Coordinates of C-alpha atoms and ligand atoms in Angstrom, one line a residue:
M199 CA -17.6 20.9 15.8
I200 CA -16.5 19.7 12.4
Q201 CA -15.1 16.2 12.3
A202 CA -13.5 13.8 9.8
I203 CA -16.1 12.2 7.5
K204 CA -17.3 8.7 8.3
G205 CA -14.9 6.1 6.7
T206 CA -12.0 8.5 6.6
R207 CA -9.4 9.1 9.3
D208 CA -6.4 11.2 10.2
I209 CA -3.0 9.6 10.4
L210 CA -1.3 11.3 13.4
P211 CA 2.4 11.7 13.9
E212 CA 2.6 8.7 16.3
E213 CA 1.4 6.4 13.5
A214 CA 3.2 8.1 10.6
G215 CA 6.4 6.1 11.2
K216 CA 4.6 2.9 10.4
W217 CA 3.3 4.3 7.1
Q218 CA 6.7 5.6 6.2
L219 CA 8.2 2.2 6.9
A220 CA 5.6 0.4 4.7
E221 CA 6.2 2.9 1.9
A222 CA 10.0 2.7 2.1
T223 CA 9.9 -1.1 2.2
A224 CA 7.7 -1.1 -0.9
R225 CA 10.0 1.2 -2.8
R226 CA 13.1 -0.7 -1.8
V227 CA 11.7 -4.1 -2.8
F228 CA 9.9 -3.1 -6.0
R229 CA 13.1 -1.3 -7.3
R230 CA 14.9 -4.7 -7.3
Y231 CA 12.4 -6.0 -9.7
G232 CA 12.6 -3.1 -12.1
F233 CA 9.4 -1.2 -11.1
R234 CA 9.3 2.6 -11.4
E235 CA 6.9 5.0 -9.7
I236 CA 3.9 6.5 -11.4
R237 CA 1.5 9.1 -9.9
T238 CA -1.9 9.7 -11.5
P239 CA -4.8 12.0 -10.6
I240 CA -7.1 11.2 -7.7
F241 CA -10.2 11.7 -10.0
E242 CA -10.8 10.4 -13.5
S243 CA -13.7 10.3 -15.9
T244 CA -16.4 7.9 -14.6
E245 CA -16.3 6.0 -17.9
L246 CA -12.8 4.8 -17.3
F247 CA -13.9 2.8 -14.3
A248 CA -17.2 1.7 -15.8
R249 CA -15.3 0.3 -18.8
G250 CA -12.2 -0.8 -17.0
I251 CA -13.6 -2.5 -13.8
G252 CA -17.0 -3.5 -15.3
E253 CA -20.5 -2.2 -14.9
G254 CA -21.8 -5.3 -13.1
T255 CA -19.2 -5.2 -10.3
D256 CA -20.1 -4.0 -6.8
I257 CA -17.4 -1.4 -7.1
V258 CA -18.9 0.3 -10.1
S259 CA -22.6 -0.3 -9.4
K260 CA -22.6 0.6 -5.6
E261 CA -19.3 1.9 -4.3
M262 CA -18.1 4.8 -6.4
Y263 CA -17.8 8.4 -5.4
T264 CA -19.2 9.9 -8.6
F265 CA -20.1 13.6 -9.0
T266 CA -20.7 16.1 -11.8
D267 CA -18.2 18.9 -11.8
R268 CA -19.1 22.5 -12.7
G269 CA -18.4 21.9 -16.3
G270 CA -21.0 19.1 -16.4
R271 CA -18.5 16.2 -16.6
S272 CA -19.1 13.0 -14.7
L273 CA -16.0 12.4 -12.6
T274 CA -15.2 9.6 -10.1
L275 CA -12.7 9.5 -7.2
R276 CA -10.6 6.5 -8.1
P277 CA -11.8 3.3 -6.4
E278 CA -8.6 1.5 -7.6
N279 CA -5.6 2.4 -9.7
T280 CA -5.1 -0.3 -12.4
A281 CA -7.5 1.4 -14.9
P282 CA -5.9 4.9 -14.3
V283 CA -2.4 3.5 -14.7
V284 CA -3.4 1.8 -18.0
R285 CA -5.1 5.1 -19.1
A286 CA -1.9 7.0 -18.3
A287 CA 0.4 4.5 -20.0
I288 CA -1.7 4.6 -23.2
E289 CA -2.0 8.4 -23.1
H290 CA 1.8 8.9 -22.8
N291 CA 2.8 6.1 -25.1
L292 CA 4.7 4.3 -22.5
F293 CA 4.0 1.0 -24.3
R294 CA 5.7 2.3 -27.5
R295 CA 8.9 3.1 -25.7
A296 CA 9.1 -0.1 -23.8
D297 CA 6.4 -2.8 -24.0
S298 CA 7.7 -4.3 -20.7
E299 CA 6.9 -1.3 -18.6
R300 CA 6.8 -2.0 -14.8
L301 CA 5.1 0.6 -12.7
Y302 CA 4.1 1.1 -9.0
Y303 CA 2.0 3.6 -7.2
I304 CA 1.1 4.6 -3.6
G305 CA -1.9 6.6 -2.8
P306 CA -5.5 7.0 -1.6
M307 CA -8.5 5.2 -3.2
F308 CA -12.2 5.7 -2.4
R309 CA -15.1 3.2 -2.1
Y310 CA -18.4 3.8 -0.5
E311 CA -18.4 0.7 1.6
R312 CA -19.7 0.0 5.2
P313 CA -16.7 1.1 7.4
Q314 CA -15.3 -1.4 9.8
K315 CA -11.9 -2.5 11.1
G316 CA -9.6 -2.6 8.1
R317 CA -12.3 -1.3 5.7
M318 CA -12.4 2.5 5.0
R319 CA -14.1 4.7 2.5
Q320 CA -10.8 6.5 1.9
F321 CA -8.2 3.8 2.1
H322 CA -4.6 3.6 0.7
Q323 CA -3.0 1.2 -1.7
I324 CA 0.5 0.3 -2.7
G325 CA 0.2 -1.4 -6.1
V326 CA 2.2 -2.6 -9.0
E327 CA 1.5 -3.3 -12.7
A328 CA 3.8 -5.3 -14.9
F329 CA 3.0 -5.0 -18.6
G330 CA 4.2 -6.7 -21.7
S331 CA 4.4 -10.5 -20.9
V332 CA 2.0 -13.4 -21.0
E333 CA 4.6 -15.7 -19.5
P334 CA 3.7 -17.7 -16.4
A335 CA 7.2 -16.9 -15.0
V336 CA 6.1 -13.2 -14.8
D337 CA 3.0 -14.2 -12.8
A338 CA 5.2 -16.1 -10.4
E339 CA 7.8 -13.3 -10.2
V340 CA 5.1 -10.7 -9.3
I341 CA 3.5 -13.1 -6.7
E342 CA 7.0 -13.8 -5.3
M343 CA 7.7 -10.1 -5.0
S344 CA 4.4 -9.6 -3.1
T345 CA 5.5 -12.1 -0.5
V346 CA 9.0 -10.6 -0.2
F347 CA 7.4 -7.2 0.4
L348 CA 5.3 -8.6 3.3
Q349 CA 8.2 -10.6 4.7
E350 CA 10.6 -7.6 4.7
L351 CA 7.8 -5.6 6.4
G352 CA 7.8 -8.2 9.1
I353 CA 4.1 -9.3 8.7
P354 CA 3.7 -12.8 10.1
D355 CA 1.0 -15.5 9.5
T356 CA 0.2 -14.8 5.8
D357 CA -1.5 -17.2 3.5
L358 CA -1.2 -17.0 -0.2
A359 CA -4.2 -18.2 -2.2
I360 CA -4.1 -18.6 -6.0
N361 CA -6.6 -19.5 -8.7
S362 CA -7.2 -19.2 -12.4
V363 CA -10.4 -17.6 -13.6
G364 CA -9.7 -18.8 -17.2
C365 CA -10.4 -16.7 -20.2
E366 CA -13.3 -15.6 -22.4
T367 CA -13.1 -18.9 -24.3
C368 CA -13.5 -21.2 -21.3
R369 CA -15.4 -19.1 -18.9
P370 CA -18.8 -19.3 -20.6
A371 CA -18.8 -23.0 -20.1
Y372 CA -18.2 -22.5 -16.4
R373 CA -20.9 -19.9 -16.1
E374 CA -23.3 -22.5 -17.6
R375 CA -22.2 -25.2 -15.2
L376 CA -22.6 -22.9 -12.2
R377 CA -26.0 -21.8 -13.4
E378 CA -27.1 -25.4 -13.7
F379 CA -25.7 -26.2 -10.2
L380 CA -27.4 -23.2 -8.6
A381 CA -30.8 -23.4 -10.5
P382 CA -32.5 -25.5 -7.8
R383 CA -31.5 -22.9 -5.1
L384 CA -32.2 -19.8 -7.2
D385 CA -35.1 -18.6 -5.0
E386 CA -32.9 -18.8 -1.9
L387 CA -30.2 -16.5 -3.3
C388 CA -30.1 -12.8 -2.2
P389 CA -31.7 -10.3 -4.6
D390 CA -28.3 -9.2 -5.9
C391 CA -27.2 -12.8 -6.6
R392 CA -30.5 -13.5 -8.5
R393 CA -29.5 -10.7 -10.8
R394 CA -25.9 -12.0 -10.9
Y395 CA -27.2 -15.4 -11.8
Q396 CA -28.5 -13.9 -15.1
E397 CA -25.7 -11.4 -15.8
N398 CA -22.6 -13.0 -14.4
P399 CA -22.9 -15.9 -12.0
L400 CA -19.2 -15.8 -11.2
R401 CA -19.9 -12.8 -9.1
I402 CA -22.0 -15.1 -6.7
L403 CA -18.7 -16.7 -5.6
D404 CA -17.8 -13.2 -4.2
C405 CA -21.2 -12.6 -2.5
K406 CA -20.9 -10.8 0.8
A407 CA -24.5 -11.5 1.8
G408 CA -24.0 -15.2 2.6
C409 CA -24.8 -16.9 -0.8
R410 CA -21.5 -18.6 -0.7
R411 CA -23.0 -21.2 1.6
F412 CA -24.9 -22.6 -1.5
L413 CA -21.6 -23.3 -3.2
D414 CA -20.5 -26.4 -1.4
G415 CA -19.8 -29.1 -4.0
S416 CA -20.2 -26.7 -6.9
P417 CA -18.1 -27.1 -10.0
T418 CA -14.9 -25.1 -9.9
L419 CA -13.3 -22.9 -12.5
L420 CA -10.2 -25.1 -12.6
E421 CA -12.2 -28.1 -13.8
T422 CA -13.4 -26.1 -16.9
L423 CA -10.2 -24.4 -17.9
D424 CA -9.3 -24.9 -21.6
T425 CA -5.9 -26.4 -22.4
P426 CA -3.9 -23.1 -22.8
C427 CA -5.3 -21.7 -19.5
R428 CA -4.7 -25.0 -17.7
D429 CA -1.1 -25.1 -19.0
H430 CA -0.6 -21.5 -17.9
F431 CA -1.9 -22.2 -14.4
E432 CA 0.3 -25.4 -14.0
A433 CA 3.3 -23.4 -15.2
V434 CA 2.7 -20.6 -12.6
R435 CA 2.4 -23.2 -9.9
R436 CA 5.6 -24.9 -11.0
C437 CA 7.5 -21.6 -11.0
L438 CA 6.2 -20.8 -7.5
E439 CA 7.3 -24.1 -6.2
H440 CA 10.7 -23.7 -7.9
L441 CA 11.0 -20.2 -6.3
G442 CA 10.1 -21.6 -2.9
V443 CA 6.8 -19.6 -2.5
P444 CA 4.3 -21.6 -0.4
H445 CA 0.8 -21.2 -1.7
R446 CA -2.6 -23.0 -1.8
I447 CA -5.1 -23.3 -4.5
E448 CA -8.4 -21.6 -3.7
P449 CA -10.8 -22.8 -6.5
H450 CA -13.5 -20.3 -5.6
L451 CA -11.2 -17.3 -5.6
V452 CA -12.7 -14.7 -8.0
R453 CA -12.0 -11.1 -7.5
G454 CA -14.3 -8.1 -7.5
L455 CA -13.1 -6.6 -10.8
D456 CA -14.0 -7.8 -14.3
Y457 CA -10.7 -7.3 -16.0
Y458 CA -9.0 -10.4 -14.6
M459 CA -8.2 -13.5 -16.6
R460 CA -6.1 -16.6 -15.8
T461 CA -4.1 -16.0 -12.6
T462 CA -5.7 -14.4 -9.6
F463 CA -4.3 -14.3 -6.1
E464 CA -4.8 -12.9 -2.6
V465 CA -2.7 -12.8 0.5
L466 CA -4.8 -13.2 3.6
T467 CA -3.9 -12.8 7.3
A468 CA -5.3 -14.5 10.3
T469 CA -4.9 -11.4 12.5
L470 CA -7.4 -8.9 10.9
G471 CA -10.8 -10.6 11.3
A472 CA -13.3 -10.2 8.5
Q473 CA -11.3 -7.8 6.4
N474 CA -8.5 -10.3 6.0
A475 CA -7.2 -9.6 2.5
L476 CA -3.8 -7.9 2.7
L477 CA -3.4 -7.8 -1.0
G478 CA -5.0 -9.0 -4.2
G479 CA -4.2 -9.1 -7.8
G480 CA -4.1 -11.0 -11.1
R481 CA -3.6 -11.0 -14.8
Y482 CA -5.5 -8.7 -17.2
D483 CA -4.3 -9.4 -20.7
H484 CA -7.1 -7.5 -22.5
L485 CA -7.5 -4.4 -20.3
V486 CA -5.1 -2.2 -22.2
E487 CA -6.8 -3.0 -25.5
D488 CA -10.3 -2.6 -24.0
L489 CA -9.3 0.9 -22.9
G490 CA -8.2 1.8 -26.4
G491 CA -4.5 1.0 -26.3
P492 CA -2.3 -1.6 -28.1
S493 CA -2.5 -5.3 -27.4
V494 CA -0.3 -5.4 -24.3
P495 CA -0.9 -8.0 -21.5
G496 CA -0.5 -7.2 -17.8
I497 CA -0.4 -8.5 -14.3
G498 CA -0.3 -6.8 -11.0
F499 CA -1.6 -6.5 -7.4
A500 CA -2.5 -3.9 -4.9
S501 CA -2.1 -4.0 -1.1
G502 CA -4.2 -2.2 1.4
L503 CA -1.9 0.0 3.4
D504 CA -4.4 0.6 6.2
R505 CA -4.5 -3.2 6.7
L506 CA -0.7 -3.6 6.5
I507 CA -0.4 -1.0 9.2
L508 CA -2.9 -2.8 11.5
S509 CA -0.8 -6.0 11.0
L510 CA 2.6 -4.5 11.9
A511 CA 4.4 -5.3 15.2
P512 CA 3.6 -2.6 17.9
G513 CA 7.1 -0.9 17.8
A514 CA 7.6 -1.1 14.0
G515 CA 8.7 2.1 12.4
E516 CA 9.0 4.1 15.6
A517 CA 11.2 7.1 15.2
A518 CA 13.8 8.3 17.7
A519 CA 12.0 9.4 20.8
G520 CA 13.7 12.7 21.1
P521 CA 16.4 15.1 19.7
D522 CA 20.0 14.0 19.4
F523 CA 21.1 17.2 20.9
F524 CA 19.7 20.0 23.1
V525 CA 22.1 23.0 23.2
A526 CA 22.0 24.8 26.5
V527 CA 23.4 28.3 26.7
Q528 CA 24.5 30.8 29.3
G529 CA 24.9 34.5 28.3
A530 CA 24.2 36.5 25.2
A531 CA 27.5 35.6 23.4
S532 CA 26.9 31.9 23.7
F533 CA 23.3 32.3 22.5
D534 CA 24.5 33.7 19.2
Q535 CA 27.1 30.9 18.9
A536 CA 24.4 28.3 19.7
L537 CA 22.2 29.5 16.9
R538 CA 25.0 28.6 14.5
L539 CA 25.8 25.4 16.3
V540 CA 22.2 24.1 16.0
R541 CA 22.2 25.1 12.3
D542 CA 25.5 23.2 11.7
L543 CA 24.3 20.1 13.6
R544 CA 21.1 20.0 11.6
R545 CA 23.1 20.4 8.3
R546 CA 25.1 17.3 9.4
G547 CA 21.8 15.3 9.8
A548 CA 21.3 15.5 13.5
W549 CA 18.0 16.5 15.2
A550 CA 19.1 19.5 17.3
E551 CA 17.1 21.9 19.5
M552 CA 17.7 24.9 21.7
D553 CA 15.5 27.3 23.6
S554 CA 14.7 30.3 21.4
N555 CA 14.4 32.6 24.3
P556 CA 17.9 33.9 25.2
G557 CA 16.9 34.8 28.8
R558 CA 16.0 31.3 30.0
S559 CA 17.9 30.0 33.0
L560 CA 20.2 27.0 32.7
R561 CA 17.9 25.0 34.9
A562 CA 14.8 25.8 32.7
Q563 CA 16.8 24.7 29.7
T564 CA 17.9 21.3 31.2
R565 CA 14.3 20.7 32.3
R566 CA 13.2 21.4 28.7
A567 CA 15.9 19.0 27.4
D568 CA 14.5 16.3 29.7
Q569 CA 10.9 16.9 28.6
L570 CA 11.9 16.6 25.0
R571 CA 13.8 13.4 25.9
A572 CA 17.0 14.7 24.3
R573 CA 19.8 12.2 24.2
H574 CA 22.6 14.7 24.8
I575 CA 22.9 18.2 26.2
L576 CA 25.6 20.4 24.7
F577 CA 26.6 23.1 27.2
L578 CA 27.9 26.3 25.7
G579 CA 28.7 28.8 28.5
E580 CA 31.3 31.4 29.1
D581 CA 33.8 28.8 30.2
E582 CA 33.3 26.8 27.1
I583 CA 33.6 29.8 24.8
R584 CA 36.8 30.8 26.5
K585 CA 38.3 27.3 26.0
G586 CA 36.8 26.8 22.6
V587 CA 35.0 23.6 23.6
L588 CA 31.5 22.1 24.1
T589 CA 30.6 20.1 27.1
V590 CA 28.7 17.0 26.1
R591 CA 26.4 15.2 28.6
R592 CA 24.9 11.9 27.7
M593 CA 21.5 11.8 29.4
E594 CA 21.6 8.1 29.8
G595 CA 24.1 7.4 32.5
G596 CA 25.1 11.0 32.8
S597 CA 28.7 10.8 31.5
Q598 CA 30.2 14.1 30.6
W599 CA 33.1 15.1 28.4
E600 CA 34.5 18.0 26.3
V601 CA 35.0 18.2 22.5
P602 CA 36.6 21.1 20.5
A603 CA 33.8 23.4 19.4
S604 CA 35.3 23.5 15.9
D605 CA 35.3 19.7 15.5
L606 CA 31.7 18.7 15.0
E607 CA 32.8 15.7 13.0
R608 CA 34.4 14.3 16.1
L609 CA 31.3 15.1 18.2
M610 CA 29.1 13.3 15.7
G611 CA 31.5 10.4 15.7
E612 CA 31.4 10.1 19.5
V613 CA 27.6 9.9 19.8
S614 CA 25.3 7.7 17.8
L615 CA 22.4 9.5 16.2
G616 CA 18.8 8.5 16.8
Ligands
HAM932 P1 -8.8 -5.0 -4.7 O1 -8.8 -6.4 -4.3 O2 -10.1 -4.4 -5.0 O3 -7.9 -5.0 -6.0 O4 -8.0 -4.2 -3.6 C1 -6.7 -4.5 -3.3 C2 -6.5 -4.4 -1.8 O5 -6.9 -3.1 -1.3 C3 -7.3 -5.3 -0.9 O6 -6.7 -6.6 -0.8 C4 -7.3 -4.6 0.4 O7 -6.1 -4.9 1.1 C5 -7.3 -3.2 0.0 N1 -8.7 -2.6 0.1 C6 -9.7 -2.7 -0.8 N2 -10.8 -2.1 -0.4 C7 -10.5 -1.5 0.8 C8 -11.2 -0.7 1.8 N3 -12.4 -0.3 1.6 N4 -10.5 -0.4 3.0 C9 -9.3 -0.8 3.2 N5 -8.6 -1.5 2.3 C10 -9.1 -1.9 1.1 C11 -7.6 -3.8 -6.7 O8 -7.9 -2.7 -6.4 C12 -6.8 -4.1 -8.0 N6 -6.6 -2.8 -8.7 C13 -5.5 -4.7 -7.7 C14 -4.7 -5.0 -8.9 C15 -3.6 -4.3 -9.4 N7 -4.9 -6.0 -9.8 C16 -4.0 -5.9 -10.8 N8 -3.2 -4.9 -10.5

């Protein structure tokens, strides 16, 4: 038997309502902040990610689904979507038309990680990118929007952590201080972190193999920020306070992508166990230029949909259990009329069903309506046709009444749709 690949999964109809709820909430909230949707391809040239995310990151060095296509090109299934969105914006001159472009996306991403609860090889992100401003007020606006999104989705117990990773002017000093601090423990670091120690010791702060235990009492990024970076960070915090967004500073928060500078942030949840990051993001003021575009700063975040879904309340997004109407017929003439009636109800937005076999007994039809958990049965028999009416039976409570067959508006007004 052929099964779904390890680290991927099917989203079955029972769960789809939750996904639709999360996506609809994102679209509704992001619109209020001026974000518009962009859809980019699932695969891109490998070089885009190598240059965009950074060769030394876990994502690029260990986790990408990279393959050579039949034309000999090296392609990669996107492990994230900030680099692709920047590529698309440069390619289509979006920055020339408006240098304050705000874009969002929803779709699958791919990383070869060890699957566990909340961690998949094909996972899904909802993300946003706000281009064109270096102002701290925009950092705060984007962070505030991320919290509104989670609130409107009804996700409880979230914890917003923020930090600043400085810039290329002040970060080298921090790297040196961290190296000095870790030098006596160098032999105890994992093999990856010994390499990171040379190449980019900041990555040690993000080690998943346990090296973070050596960081107690280590110098923090915040202590080594230069004045412009410190001012920026203070201003972001002031804006967040002004906007009433609770947060805490996490001085060791670095993220697994190299393009970040200054503000980084994550929202964590207590309910998911080890994979507790519901979303993460930050500022990337040089990425557009590094990928060959104009000098346009940016900030954004992406949220893992699979994790959001796991955090939703049990009944969230559940669709109506059954049809609004089941039309039950008696006799050939009423069958033909019922076909049109079902069509008209559907055109008016109702979920309507009937038995497609004209020979079915009335008893069999009502049994079917029960099985489908229809909320109303509409009887259309010889009697009804003669009188020009429909008999409506509300399944809950069993009340029964007649409405003129020609007045579907009235019928729709007398029942509430699921
Ligand atoms: P990231 O932190 O790598 O950032 O991913 C963002 C979110 O995607 C994570 O917080 C998590 O919820 C989810 N996620 C990541 N990997 C997995 C996985 N294997 N399984 C399930 N969920 C996962 C980025 O991707 C950046 N592009 C975000 C960004 C946008 N920064 C600026 N703009």
